[in-house]
Short mmCIF file of C-alpha atoms and ligand atoms in Angstrom, two decimals:
data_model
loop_
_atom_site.label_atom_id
_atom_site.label_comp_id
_atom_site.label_asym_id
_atom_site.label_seq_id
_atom_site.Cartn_x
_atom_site.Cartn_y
_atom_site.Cartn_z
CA UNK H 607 7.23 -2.32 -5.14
CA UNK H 608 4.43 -0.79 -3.96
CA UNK H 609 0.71 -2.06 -3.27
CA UNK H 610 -2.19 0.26 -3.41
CA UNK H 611 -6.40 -0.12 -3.49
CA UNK H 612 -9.14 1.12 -1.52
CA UNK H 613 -9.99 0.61 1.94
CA UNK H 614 -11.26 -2.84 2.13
CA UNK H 615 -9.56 -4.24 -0.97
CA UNK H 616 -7.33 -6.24 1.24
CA UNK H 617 -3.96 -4.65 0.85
CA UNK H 618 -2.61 -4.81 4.47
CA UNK H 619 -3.17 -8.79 4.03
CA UNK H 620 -2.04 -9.34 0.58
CA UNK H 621 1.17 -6.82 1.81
CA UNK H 622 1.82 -8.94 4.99
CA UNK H 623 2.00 -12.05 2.43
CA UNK H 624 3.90 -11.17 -0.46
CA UNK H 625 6.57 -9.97 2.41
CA UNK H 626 6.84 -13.19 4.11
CA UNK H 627 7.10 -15.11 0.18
CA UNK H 628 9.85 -12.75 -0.63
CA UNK H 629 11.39 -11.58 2.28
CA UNK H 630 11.18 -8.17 1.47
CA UNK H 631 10.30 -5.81 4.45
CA UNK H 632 6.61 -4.05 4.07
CA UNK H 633 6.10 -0.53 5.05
CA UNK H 634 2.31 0.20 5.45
CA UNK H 635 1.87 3.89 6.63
CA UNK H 636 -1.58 3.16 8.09
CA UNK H 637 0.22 0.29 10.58
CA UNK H 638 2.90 2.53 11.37
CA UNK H 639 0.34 5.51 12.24
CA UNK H 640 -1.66 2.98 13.94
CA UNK H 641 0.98 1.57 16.36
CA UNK H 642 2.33 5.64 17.46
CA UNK H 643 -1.48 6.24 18.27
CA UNK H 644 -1.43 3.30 20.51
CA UNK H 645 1.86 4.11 22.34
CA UNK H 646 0.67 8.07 22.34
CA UNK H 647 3.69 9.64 20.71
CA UNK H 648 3.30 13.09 19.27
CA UNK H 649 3.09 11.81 16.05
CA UNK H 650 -0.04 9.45 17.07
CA UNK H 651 -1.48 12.35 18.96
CA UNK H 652 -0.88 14.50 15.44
CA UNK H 653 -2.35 11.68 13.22
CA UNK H 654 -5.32 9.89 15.43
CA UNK H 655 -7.67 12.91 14.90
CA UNK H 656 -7.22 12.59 11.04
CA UNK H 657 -7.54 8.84 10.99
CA UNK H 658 -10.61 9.04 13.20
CA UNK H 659 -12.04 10.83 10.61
CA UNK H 660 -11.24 9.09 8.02
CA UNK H 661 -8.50 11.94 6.69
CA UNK H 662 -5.82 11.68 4.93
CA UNK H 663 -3.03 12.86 7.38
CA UNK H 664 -1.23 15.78 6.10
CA UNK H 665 1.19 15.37 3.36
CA UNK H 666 4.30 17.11 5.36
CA UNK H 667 3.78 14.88 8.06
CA UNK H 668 3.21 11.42 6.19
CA UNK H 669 6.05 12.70 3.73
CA UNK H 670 8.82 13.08 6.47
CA UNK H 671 7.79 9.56 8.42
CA UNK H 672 8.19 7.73 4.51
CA UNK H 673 11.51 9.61 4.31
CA UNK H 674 12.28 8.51 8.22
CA UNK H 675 11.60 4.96 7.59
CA UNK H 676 13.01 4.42 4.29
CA UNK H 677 16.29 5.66 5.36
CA UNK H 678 16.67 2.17 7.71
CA UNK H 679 18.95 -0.24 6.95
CA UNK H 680 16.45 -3.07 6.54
CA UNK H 681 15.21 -1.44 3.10
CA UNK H 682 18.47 -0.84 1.48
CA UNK H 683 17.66 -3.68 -0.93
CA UNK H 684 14.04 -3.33 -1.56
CA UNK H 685 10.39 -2.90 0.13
CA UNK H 686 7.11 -2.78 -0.58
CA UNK H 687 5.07 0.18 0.53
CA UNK H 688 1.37 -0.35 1.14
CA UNK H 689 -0.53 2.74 1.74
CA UNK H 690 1.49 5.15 0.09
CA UNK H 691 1.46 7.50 -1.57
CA UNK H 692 -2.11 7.94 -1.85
CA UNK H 693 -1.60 11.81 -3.26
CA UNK H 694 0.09 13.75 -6.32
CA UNK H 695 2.17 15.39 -3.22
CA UNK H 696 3.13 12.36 -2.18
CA UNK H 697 4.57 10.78 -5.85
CA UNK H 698 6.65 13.82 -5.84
CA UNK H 699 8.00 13.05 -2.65
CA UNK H 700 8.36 9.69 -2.90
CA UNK H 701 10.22 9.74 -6.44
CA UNK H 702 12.62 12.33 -4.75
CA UNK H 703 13.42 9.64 -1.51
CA UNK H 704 13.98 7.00 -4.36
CA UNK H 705 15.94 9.59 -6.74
CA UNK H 706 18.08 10.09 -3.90
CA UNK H 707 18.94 6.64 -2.69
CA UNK H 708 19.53 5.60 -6.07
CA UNK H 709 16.58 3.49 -6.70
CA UNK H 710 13.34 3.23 -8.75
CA UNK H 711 10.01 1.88 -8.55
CA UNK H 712 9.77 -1.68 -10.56
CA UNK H 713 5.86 -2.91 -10.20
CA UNK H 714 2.64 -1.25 -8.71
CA UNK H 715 0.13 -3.51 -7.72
CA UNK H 716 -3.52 -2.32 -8.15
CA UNK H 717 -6.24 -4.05 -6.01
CA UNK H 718 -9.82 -3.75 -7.15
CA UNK H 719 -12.90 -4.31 -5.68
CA UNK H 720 -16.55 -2.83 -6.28
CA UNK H 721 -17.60 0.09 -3.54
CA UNK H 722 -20.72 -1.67 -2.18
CA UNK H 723 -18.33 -4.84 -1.39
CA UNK H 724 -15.14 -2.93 -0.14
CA UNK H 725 -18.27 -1.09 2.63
CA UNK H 726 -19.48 -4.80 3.20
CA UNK H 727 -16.30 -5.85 4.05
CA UNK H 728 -15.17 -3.24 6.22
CA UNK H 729 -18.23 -3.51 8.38
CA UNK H 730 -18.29 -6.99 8.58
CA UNK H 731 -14.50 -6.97 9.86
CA UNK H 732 -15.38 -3.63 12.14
CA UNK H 733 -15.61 -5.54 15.40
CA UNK H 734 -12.86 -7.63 14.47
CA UNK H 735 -10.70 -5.07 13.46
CA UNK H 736 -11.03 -2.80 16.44
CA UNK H 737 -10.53 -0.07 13.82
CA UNK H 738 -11.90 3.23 15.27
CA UNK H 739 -12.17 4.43 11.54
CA UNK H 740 -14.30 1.25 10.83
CA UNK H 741 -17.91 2.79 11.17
CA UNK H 742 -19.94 3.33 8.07
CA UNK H 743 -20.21 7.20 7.21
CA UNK H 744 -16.46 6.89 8.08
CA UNK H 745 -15.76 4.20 5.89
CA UNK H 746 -17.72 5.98 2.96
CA UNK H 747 -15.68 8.91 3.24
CA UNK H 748 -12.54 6.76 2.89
CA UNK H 749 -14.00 5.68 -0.34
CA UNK H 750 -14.70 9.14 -1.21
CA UNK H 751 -11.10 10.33 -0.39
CA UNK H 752 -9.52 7.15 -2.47
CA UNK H 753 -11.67 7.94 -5.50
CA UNK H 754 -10.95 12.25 -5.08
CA UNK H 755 -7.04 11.77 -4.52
CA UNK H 756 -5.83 8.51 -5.08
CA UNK H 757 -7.04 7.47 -8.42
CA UNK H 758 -4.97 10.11 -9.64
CA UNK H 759 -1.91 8.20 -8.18
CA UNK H 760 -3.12 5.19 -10.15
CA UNK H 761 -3.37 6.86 -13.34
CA UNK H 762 0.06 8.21 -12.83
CA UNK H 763 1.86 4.74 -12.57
CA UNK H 764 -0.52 2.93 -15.39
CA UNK H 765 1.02 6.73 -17.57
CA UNK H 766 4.70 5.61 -16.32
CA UNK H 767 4.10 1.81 -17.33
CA UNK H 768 4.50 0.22 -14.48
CA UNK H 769 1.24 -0.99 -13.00
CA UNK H 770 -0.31 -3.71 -13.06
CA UNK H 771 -4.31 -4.13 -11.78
CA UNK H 772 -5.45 -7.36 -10.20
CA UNK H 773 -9.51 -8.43 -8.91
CA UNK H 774 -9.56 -8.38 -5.25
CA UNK H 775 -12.87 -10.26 -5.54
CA UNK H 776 -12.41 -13.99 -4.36
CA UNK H 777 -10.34 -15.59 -0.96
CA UNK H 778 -7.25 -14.34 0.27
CA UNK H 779 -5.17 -17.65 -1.63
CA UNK H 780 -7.03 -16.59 -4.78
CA UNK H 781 -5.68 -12.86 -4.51
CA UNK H 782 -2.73 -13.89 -3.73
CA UNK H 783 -2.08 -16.24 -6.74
CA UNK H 784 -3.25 -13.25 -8.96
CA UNK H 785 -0.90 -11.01 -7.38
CA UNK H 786 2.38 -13.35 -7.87
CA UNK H 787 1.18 -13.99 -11.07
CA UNK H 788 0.99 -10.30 -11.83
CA UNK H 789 4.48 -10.17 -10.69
CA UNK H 790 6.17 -12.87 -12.48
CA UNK H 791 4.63 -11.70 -15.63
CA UNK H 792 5.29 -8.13 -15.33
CA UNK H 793 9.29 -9.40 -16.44
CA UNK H 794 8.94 -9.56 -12.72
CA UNK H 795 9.50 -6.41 -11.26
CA UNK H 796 12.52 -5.91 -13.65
CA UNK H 797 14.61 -8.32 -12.59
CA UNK H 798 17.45 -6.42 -13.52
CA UNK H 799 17.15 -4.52 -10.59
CA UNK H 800 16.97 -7.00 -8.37
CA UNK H 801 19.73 -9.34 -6.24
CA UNK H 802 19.31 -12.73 -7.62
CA UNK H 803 18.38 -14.60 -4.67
CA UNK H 804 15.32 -11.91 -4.55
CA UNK H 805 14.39 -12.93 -8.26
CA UNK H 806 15.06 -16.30 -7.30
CA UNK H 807 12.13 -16.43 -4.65
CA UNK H 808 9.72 -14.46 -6.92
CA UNK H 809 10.36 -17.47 -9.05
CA UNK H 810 10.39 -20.23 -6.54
CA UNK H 811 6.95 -18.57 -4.71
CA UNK H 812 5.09 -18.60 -7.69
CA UNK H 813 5.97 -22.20 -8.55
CA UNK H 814 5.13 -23.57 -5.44
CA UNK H 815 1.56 -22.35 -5.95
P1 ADP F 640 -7.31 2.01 4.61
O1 ADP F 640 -6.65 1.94 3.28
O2 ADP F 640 -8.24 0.88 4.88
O3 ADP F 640 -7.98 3.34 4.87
P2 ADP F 640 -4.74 2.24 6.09
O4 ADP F 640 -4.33 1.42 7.24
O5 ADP F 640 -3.91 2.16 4.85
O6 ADP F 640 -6.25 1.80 5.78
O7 ADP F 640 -4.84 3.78 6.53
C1 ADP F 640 -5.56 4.17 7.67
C2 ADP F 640 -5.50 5.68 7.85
O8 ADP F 640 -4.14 6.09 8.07
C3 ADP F 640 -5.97 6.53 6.68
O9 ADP F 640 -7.38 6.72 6.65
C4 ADP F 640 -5.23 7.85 6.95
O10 ADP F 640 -5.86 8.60 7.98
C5 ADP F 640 -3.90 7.37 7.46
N1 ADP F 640 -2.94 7.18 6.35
C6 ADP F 640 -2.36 6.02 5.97
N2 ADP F 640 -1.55 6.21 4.92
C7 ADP F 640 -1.62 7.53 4.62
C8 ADP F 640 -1.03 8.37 3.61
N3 ADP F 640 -0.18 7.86 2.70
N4 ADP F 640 -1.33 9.68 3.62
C9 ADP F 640 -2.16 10.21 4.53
N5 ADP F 640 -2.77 9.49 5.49
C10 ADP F 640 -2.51 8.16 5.54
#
Protein backbone atom coordinates (compact mmCIF):
# COMPACT_ATOMS: atom_id res chain seq x y z
CA UNK A 1 0.00 0.00 0.00
CA UNK A 2 1.07 3.22 -0.17
CA UNK A 3 -0.15 6.60 1.59
CA UNK A 4 0.38 9.91 -0.01
CA UNK A 5 -1.01 13.86 0.61
CA UNK A 6 0.51 17.07 1.17
CA UNK A 7 2.60 18.27 3.84
CA UNK A 8 0.34 18.70 6.73
CA UNK A 9 -2.40 16.29 5.66
CA UNK A 10 -1.34 13.99 8.40
CA UNK A 11 0.20 11.08 6.62
CA UNK A 12 3.20 10.26 8.93
CA UNK A 13 0.34 9.80 11.75
CA UNK A 14 -2.32 8.08 9.87
CA UNK A 15 0.97 5.77 8.43
CA UNK A 16 2.27 5.11 12.02
CA UNK A 17 -1.49 3.83 12.74
CA UNK A 18 -2.64 1.80 10.06
CA UNK A 19 0.95 -0.07 10.72
CA UNK A 20 0.37 -0.84 14.24
CA UNK A 21 -3.68 -2.12 13.18
CA UNK A 22 -2.16 -4.32 10.61
CA UNK A 23 1.15 -5.10 11.43
CA UNK A 24 2.52 -4.21 8.32
CA UNK A 25 5.96 -2.38 8.50
CA UNK A 26 5.76 1.53 7.25
CA UNK A 27 8.48 2.99 5.24
CA UNK A 28 8.23 6.86 5.28
CA UNK A 29 11.22 8.33 3.25
CA UNK A 30 10.98 11.68 5.05
CA UNK A 31 11.61 9.64 8.67
CA UNK A 32 14.26 7.71 7.21
CA UNK A 33 16.03 11.00 5.73
CA UNK A 34 15.28 12.57 8.93
CA UNK A 35 16.95 10.05 11.30
CA UNK A 36 20.57 9.88 8.77
CA UNK A 37 20.55 13.79 9.18
CA UNK A 38 20.50 13.38 12.85
CA UNK A 39 23.23 10.68 13.10
CA UNK A 40 25.29 12.75 10.18
CA UNK A 41 25.79 9.99 7.66
CA UNK A 42 26.66 10.96 4.14
CA UNK A 43 23.41 10.39 3.09
CA UNK A 44 21.95 13.00 5.83
CA UNK A 45 24.74 15.34 4.95
CA UNK A 46 23.53 14.76 1.00
CA UNK A 47 19.76 15.19 1.88
CA UNK A 48 19.59 17.93 4.93
CA UNK A 49 20.38 20.82 2.50
CA UNK A 50 17.39 19.76 0.24
CA UNK A 51 15.02 19.17 3.10
CA UNK A 52 16.01 22.50 4.64
CA UNK A 53 14.75 23.91 1.74
CA UNK A 54 11.96 22.36 1.35
CA UNK A 55 13.37 20.20 -1.92
CA UNK A 56 12.59 17.31 -3.09
CA UNK A 57 15.88 15.27 -2.69
CA UNK A 58 17.13 14.04 -5.90
CA UNK A 59 15.45 11.22 -7.56
CA UNK A 60 18.82 8.93 -7.90
CA UNK A 61 19.39 9.29 -4.42
CA UNK A 62 15.75 8.75 -2.92
CA UNK A 63 15.40 5.97 -5.72
CA UNK A 64 18.42 3.80 -4.52
CA UNK A 65 17.52 4.24 -0.50
CA UNK A 66 13.57 2.85 -1.62
CA UNK A 67 15.42 0.08 -3.49
CA UNK A 68 17.92 -0.35 -0.22
CA UNK A 69 15.13 -0.62 2.16
CA UNK A 70 12.68 -2.59 0.34
CA UNK A 71 15.09 -5.29 -0.24
CA UNK A 72 14.87 -6.14 3.90
CA UNK A 73 13.45 -9.01 5.04
CA UNK A 74 10.80 -7.34 7.18
CA UNK A 75 8.85 -6.26 3.85
CA UNK A 76 8.83 -9.49 2.06
CA UNK A 77 5.10 -9.72 2.77
CA UNK A 78 3.88 -6.26 2.43
CA UNK A 79 4.46 -2.41 3.51
CA UNK A 80 3.13 0.67 3.27
CA UNK A 81 5.22 3.49 1.89
CA UNK A 82 4.39 7.01 3.03
CA UNK A 83 6.20 9.65 1.23
CA UNK A 84 6.93 8.04 -1.86
CA UNK A 85 7.07 8.38 -4.71
CA UNK A 86 6.19 11.88 -4.89
CA UNK A 87 7.57 12.09 -8.80
CA UNK A 88 6.87 10.49 -12.39
CA UNK A 89 10.74 9.33 -11.86
CA UNK A 90 9.96 7.84 -8.97
CA UNK A 91 6.62 5.55 -10.23
CA UNK A 92 9.00 4.27 -12.74
CA UNK A 93 11.29 3.26 -10.23
CA UNK A 94 9.18 2.08 -7.86
CA UNK A 95 7.02 -0.22 -10.33
CA UNK A 96 10.48 -1.66 -11.45
CA UNK A 97 11.53 -2.59 -7.40
CA UNK A 98 7.94 -4.17 -7.25
CA UNK A 99 8.21 -5.78 -10.93
CA UNK A 100 11.21 -7.31 -9.70
CA UNK A 101 10.29 -8.78 -6.36
CA UNK A 102 7.26 -10.08 -7.78
CA UNK A 103 4.74 -7.83 -6.29
CA UNK A 104 2.19 -5.08 -7.11
CA UNK A 105 0.66 -2.17 -5.64
CA UNK A 106 -3.06 -3.07 -4.18
CA UNK A 107 -4.54 0.45 -2.65
CA UNK A 108 -3.26 4.14 -2.68
CA UNK A 109 -4.53 6.17 -0.09
CA UNK A 110 -5.09 9.90 -0.94
CA UNK A 111 -5.22 12.41 2.00
CA UNK A 112 -6.85 15.75 1.37
CA UNK A 113 -6.87 18.80 3.02
CA UNK A 114 -7.39 22.56 1.84
CA UNK A 115 -3.85 24.66 1.45
CA UNK A 116 -4.69 27.44 3.94
CA UNK A 117 -5.37 24.51 6.65
CA UNK A 118 -2.45 22.08 5.70
CA UNK A 119 -0.06 25.92 6.35
CA UNK A 120 -2.18 26.29 9.66
CA UNK A 121 -1.33 23.11 10.71
CA UNK A 122 2.18 22.96 9.99
CA UNK A 123 2.84 26.14 11.86
CA UNK A 124 0.89 25.41 14.66
CA UNK A 125 2.86 21.97 15.10
CA UNK A 126 6.36 23.93 14.09
CA UNK A 127 7.62 24.17 17.65
CA UNK A 128 6.38 20.91 18.40
CA UNK A 129 7.72 19.28 15.60
CA UNK A 130 11.25 20.57 15.80
CA UNK A 131 11.03 20.35 11.99
CA UNK A 132 13.76 22.66 10.52
CA UNK A 133 11.58 22.66 7.25
CA UNK A 134 8.58 23.85 9.43
CA UNK A 135 8.81 27.74 8.80
CA UNK A 136 6.26 29.36 6.59
CA UNK A 137 7.86 30.41 3.10
CA UNK A 138 9.32 26.86 3.55
CA UNK A 139 6.23 25.23 4.15
CA UNK A 140 4.56 27.11 1.10
CA UNK A 141 7.07 25.89 -1.15
CA UNK A 142 6.34 22.31 -0.01
CA UNK A 143 2.86 22.99 -1.12
CA UNK A 144 4.09 24.35 -4.25
CA UNK A 145 6.37 21.29 -4.97
CA UNK A 146 3.30 18.72 -4.01
CA UNK A 147 0.93 20.53 -6.35
CA UNK A 148 4.01 20.92 -9.44
CA UNK A 149 5.17 17.13 -9.08
CA UNK A 150 3.12 15.12 -7.05
CA UNK A 151 -0.35 15.54 -8.28
CA UNK A 152 0.85 14.00 -11.27
CA UNK A 153 1.61 10.82 -9.15
CA UNK A 154 -2.00 11.00 -7.99
CA UNK A 155 -3.48 11.16 -11.29
CA UNK A 156 -1.38 8.26 -12.30
CA UNK A 157 -2.79 5.75 -9.65
CA UNK A 158 -6.64 7.20 -9.85
CA UNK A 159 -5.61 6.29 -14.28
CA UNK A 160 -4.37 2.68 -12.96
CA UNK A 161 -7.57 2.21 -10.65
CA UNK A 162 -6.25 1.87 -7.65
CA UNK A 163 -6.72 4.93 -5.49
CA UNK A 164 -8.80 5.77 -3.30
CA UNK A 165 -9.13 9.69 -1.79
CA UNK A 166 -10.17 10.26 1.79
CA UNK A 167 -10.90 14.09 3.79
CA UNK A 168 -8.12 14.69 6.09
CA UNK A 169 -10.33 17.38 7.65
CA UNK A 170 -11.55 16.23 11.21
CA UNK A 171 -9.40 14.36 14.42
CA UNK A 172 -6.91 11.86 13.96
CA UNK A 173 -9.79 8.80 15.10
CA UNK A 174 -12.02 10.38 12.44
CA UNK A 175 -9.22 10.01 9.64
CA UNK A 176 -8.48 7.05 10.66
CA UNK A 177 -12.00 5.43 10.47
CA UNK A 178 -12.19 6.94 6.88
CA UNK A 179 -9.04 5.44 5.96
CA UNK A 180 -9.95 1.66 7.13
CA UNK A 181 -13.07 2.19 5.69
CA UNK A 182 -11.48 3.14 2.41
CA UNK A 183 -9.62 -0.01 2.71
CA UNK A 184 -12.16 -2.54 3.48
CA UNK A 185 -14.24 -1.24 0.72
CA UNK A 186 -11.70 -0.99 -1.88
CA UNK A 187 -12.25 -5.29 -1.98
CA UNK A 188 -9.63 -4.45 0.54
CA UNK A 189 -6.49 -4.03 -0.99
CA UNK A 190 -7.20 -7.17 -3.17
CA UNK A 191 -7.30 -9.59 -0.84
CA UNK A 192 -6.12 -12.01 -3.15
CA UNK A 193 -2.85 -10.83 -2.70
CA UNK A 194 -2.70 -10.93 0.63
CA UNK A 195 -1.77 -13.82 3.52
CA UNK A 196 -4.96 -14.42 5.28
CA UNK A 197 -4.09 -13.54 8.67
CA UNK A 198 -3.19 -9.95 6.97
CA UNK A 199 -6.85 -9.83 5.46
CA UNK A 200 -7.98 -11.14 8.59
CA UNK A 201 -6.81 -7.96 10.65
CA UNK A 202 -7.98 -5.52 7.92
CA UNK A 203 -11.22 -7.15 8.80
CA UNK A 204 -10.97 -7.46 12.52
CA UNK A 205 -9.49 -3.50 12.73
CA UNK A 206 -12.25 -2.15 11.02
CA UNK A 207 -14.83 -3.98 13.14
CA UNK A 208 -13.52 -3.04 16.24
CA UNK A 209 -14.11 0.60 15.32
P1 LIG B 1 6.16 16.41 4.23
O1 LIG B 1 5.28 15.57 3.38
O2 LIG B 1 5.44 17.08 5.36
O3 LIG B 1 6.98 17.41 3.45
P2 LIG B 1 8.08 14.21 4.77
O4 LIG B 1 8.58 13.80 6.09
O5 LIG B 1 7.32 13.22 3.96
O6 LIG B 1 7.20 15.52 5.04
O7 LIG B 1 9.32 14.74 3.87
C1 LIG B 1 10.23 15.69 4.37
C2 LIG B 1 11.29 16.01 3.33
O8 LIG B 1 12.05 14.84 3.03
C3 LIG B 1 10.78 16.50 1.97
O9 LIG B 1 10.50 17.89 1.94
C4 LIG B 1 11.97 16.13 1.07
O10 LIG B 1 13.04 17.06 1.21
C5 LIG B 1 12.42 14.81 1.64
N1 LIG B 1 11.72 13.69 0.99
C6 LIG B 1 10.89 12.80 1.58
N2 LIG B 1 10.42 11.92 0.70
C7 LIG B 1 10.97 12.25 -0.50
C8 LIG B 1 10.86 11.73 -1.84
N3 LIG B 1 10.09 10.67 -2.10
N4 LIG B 1 11.57 12.33 -2.81
C9 LIG B 1 12.36 13.39 -2.56
N5 LIG B 1 12.49 13.95 -1.34
C10 LIG B 1 11.81 13.39 -0.31
Amino acid sequence: MLIIGPPGSGKGTQAELISQRLGVVAVSTGDIFRANVKCGTPLGLEARKYIDAGDFVPDSVTNNMVQDRLSGSDVESGFLLDGYPRTTAQINHLDRILASKGQELDVVLELTADREELVARLLGRARASGRSDDTEDVIRHRLDLYHEQTEAVVSEYAERGILTSVDGLGTIDTVTDRLFQAISTRDAISYRHLPSYEAAAVYAAFSER
